[in-house]
Amino acid sequence: MARIGFYPGSFDPVTYGHLDIITRAARLFDELVLAIGAHHEKTALLPVRTRIAVLKEVILPITEHTDCQISFAKFSCLAVDAARRAGAQTIVRGLRDGGDFDYEVRMAQMNAAMAHEIDTIFLAASPSSRMISSSLVKQIAALGGDIGQFVPMEAAQAVKEALAEKDTD
Ligand code: ADP
C-alpha cells in the first residue's frame, strides 16, 4: 500500500520553513499531497490559485531529488475529511515553538477523535527557518522590508504584486 502524507496549510505565502517540511516529508512518503486551505480566502493576501501556482513552481527543485510523488489539493472542509478523500494515512505538520506545540497537539487530538485511521506526525522546524512565519513575512513586506531571505523569489514577487494591488483598491 502506498504511504500517502497530507500536508495542509495556508501557504499564504509559502516560506522556506514550509519548503523545509516538504523536503523532509517527501523522504517519508510515496506520495505527498500539499493541501491549500481555502477557508480564509477573504482574509488571505494571496488568492488560492496564486498560492498553488507559486507552490508548484518552488517545489520543482525538490521533485528533482525525490521519488515521492508530490501533488496539490485545495480544500475548504475539515482537514481530516480532505486527507481521507486523498487516501492519506498521515497528516504532516511543522512545529516551530511552544505556541505551535500547544495548538498543533490539540488539533491533532481532535482530528484523531474524528478520524481514528489518520495519524498526525510533527516535524520539528530546522534551526535556520524556525523563526519564519507567513504572517510576519506579510507584515515585513507591507512595511517595505525585504523578504527575500524568508521566502523563495516567486513567493516574494506574488506578495509584492498582491500588496501593490491592495494599495490601488
Ligand atoms: P495554518 O494556517 O494551517 O497554520 P501555515 O501555512 O501557517 O498554515 O502553516 C502550515 C504548517 O506549516 C503548520 O503546521 C505550521 O506549523 C508549519 N510551518 C509554518 N511555518 C513553518 C516554519 N518556518 N518551519 C516549520 N514549519 C512551519
XYZ file of C-alpha atoms and ligand atoms in Angstrom:
196
model
C 0.000 0.000 0.000
C 1.346 3.432 -0.927
C 2.207 5.622 2.043
C 0.383 8.892 1.458
C 1.102 12.022 3.503
C -1.151 15.073 3.592
C 0.410 18.450 4.447
C -2.314 21.059 4.977
C -1.616 24.750 5.388
C -2.481 28.247 4.323
C 0.830 28.770 2.483
C -0.009 32.495 2.292
C 2.766 32.738 1.114
C 4.868 29.564 1.065
C 8.103 30.162 3.009
C 11.475 28.453 3.347
C 10.037 26.937 6.557
C 7.295 25.183 4.584
C 9.847 24.054 1.977
C 11.992 22.536 4.727
C 8.997 20.492 5.943
C 8.050 19.482 2.378
C 11.613 18.348 1.583
C 11.794 16.210 4.702
C 8.242 14.837 4.420
C 8.996 13.765 0.837
C 11.561 11.334 2.295
C 8.898 9.669 4.406
C 6.109 9.037 1.911
C 5.478 7.554 -1.530
C 3.041 10.385 -2.186
C 2.701 13.773 -0.535
C -0.371 15.957 -1.020
C 0.198 19.673 -0.451
C -3.225 20.898 0.585
C -4.037 24.574 0.463
C -6.760 25.616 2.882
C -9.257 27.939 1.230
C -11.207 28.668 4.439
C -9.841 32.171 4.912
C -9.818 33.192 1.259
C -11.306 36.610 2.079
C -8.684 37.483 4.684
C -5.741 35.846 2.875
C -3.360 38.070 0.950
C -2.909 35.685 -1.984
C -5.805 34.010 -3.800
C -5.735 30.202 -3.590
C -4.898 29.854 -7.282
C -1.811 32.060 -6.818
C -0.733 30.102 -3.721
C -0.998 26.859 -5.692
C 0.816 28.294 -8.722
C 3.669 29.572 -6.536
C 3.900 26.268 -4.625
C 4.073 24.348 -7.912
C 6.990 26.454 -9.097
C 9.005 26.472 -5.889
C 8.835 22.736 -5.255
C 10.328 21.890 -8.673
C 13.889 21.579 -7.271
C 12.535 19.240 -4.559
C 10.741 17.000 -7.077
C 14.019 16.553 -8.977
C 15.629 14.927 -5.938
C 12.889 12.679 -4.634
C 10.951 9.592 -5.675
C 7.986 10.907 -3.735
C 5.125 11.956 -5.951
C 4.017 15.429 -4.899
C 0.532 16.637 -5.750
C -1.695 19.593 -4.870
C -5.185 19.952 -3.494
C -7.368 22.812 -2.402
C -9.757 22.224 0.477
C -12.329 24.189 2.412
C -13.686 21.323 4.534
C -12.177 19.648 7.611
C -8.537 18.674 7.045
C -9.313 15.086 8.110
C -12.071 14.836 5.508
C -9.759 16.202 2.822
C -6.979 13.835 3.959
C -9.395 10.906 3.852
C -10.508 11.896 0.359
C -6.854 11.966 -0.726
C -6.397 8.436 0.655
C -3.777 9.670 3.151
C -2.967 7.773 6.339
C -0.930 10.623 7.808
C -1.250 14.375 8.282
C 2.067 16.249 8.410
C 2.532 19.451 10.408
C 5.572 21.540 11.316
C 6.448 22.604 14.867
C 8.384 25.791 15.478
C 7.944 26.538 19.157
C 5.770 26.042 22.229
C 2.953 28.075 20.688
C 2.803 25.724 17.703
C 3.078 22.729 20.038
C 0.095 23.668 22.206
C -2.153 24.425 19.260
C -0.999 21.626 16.972
C -1.215 18.835 19.555
C -4.736 19.873 20.491
C -5.725 19.948 16.832
C -4.084 16.545 16.196
C -6.007 15.043 19.094
C -9.320 16.445 17.894
C -8.550 15.218 14.379
C -7.744 11.765 15.802
C -11.081 11.755 17.594
C -12.830 12.450 14.294
C -10.704 10.121 12.151
C -9.146 7.210 14.066
C -7.448 5.852 10.967
C -5.466 9.039 10.299
C -2.426 9.948 12.395
C -0.631 13.289 12.624
C 3.157 13.475 12.629
C 5.141 16.576 13.531
C 8.444 17.569 12.023
C 10.481 19.934 14.172
C 11.362 23.070 12.230
C 15.003 23.340 11.190
C 17.025 25.931 13.130
C 17.665 28.020 10.005
C 13.980 28.525 9.227
C 12.137 28.052 12.503
C 11.633 31.783 13.041
C 9.817 32.251 9.732
C 6.059 32.716 9.654
C 3.893 33.690 6.697
C 2.111 36.356 8.736
C 5.339 38.092 9.793
C 6.606 37.870 6.223
C 3.463 39.712 5.070
C 3.871 42.363 7.758
C 7.509 42.937 6.819
C 6.646 43.183 3.120
C 3.747 45.569 3.812
C 6.165 47.875 5.648
C 8.588 47.847 2.748
C 11.063 45.286 4.141
C 12.981 42.763 2.065
C 11.513 39.251 2.493
C 13.989 37.570 0.135
C 15.725 35.603 2.887
C 12.441 34.155 4.177
C 10.576 33.126 1.031
C 11.503 31.969 -2.479
C 11.675 34.620 -5.208
C 8.357 33.565 -6.775
C 6.563 33.968 -3.435
C 8.181 37.364 -2.785
C 7.040 38.532 -6.211
C 3.473 37.319 -5.633
C 3.349 39.113 -2.253
C 4.711 42.305 -3.819
C 2.092 42.232 -6.589
C -0.762 41.467 -4.167
C 0.262 44.335 -1.877
C 0.522 46.722 -4.826
C -2.946 45.688 -5.965
C -4.305 46.220 -2.448
C -2.803 49.722 -2.415
C -4.703 50.672 -5.559
C -8.037 49.391 -4.150
P -2.003 27.117 9.007
O -2.930 28.275 8.770
O -2.653 25.776 8.765
O -1.233 27.160 10.283
P 0.522 27.730 7.702
O 0.795 27.823 6.235
O 0.794 28.916 8.547
O -0.980 27.244 7.798
O 1.331 26.517 8.331
C 1.164 25.205 7.838
C 2.030 24.257 8.651
O 3.405 24.570 8.429
C 1.828 24.334 10.169
O 1.990 23.042 10.715
C 2.956 25.236 10.626
O 3.319 24.972 11.963
C 4.046 24.804 9.652
N 5.034 25.877 9.496
C 4.827 27.161 9.188
N 5.991 27.851 9.156
C 6.972 26.939 9.453
C 8.394 27.034 9.617
N 9.041 28.183 9.493
N 9.074 25.899 9.917
C 8.406 24.721 10.077
N 7.065 24.573 9.958
C 6.351 25.677 9.655
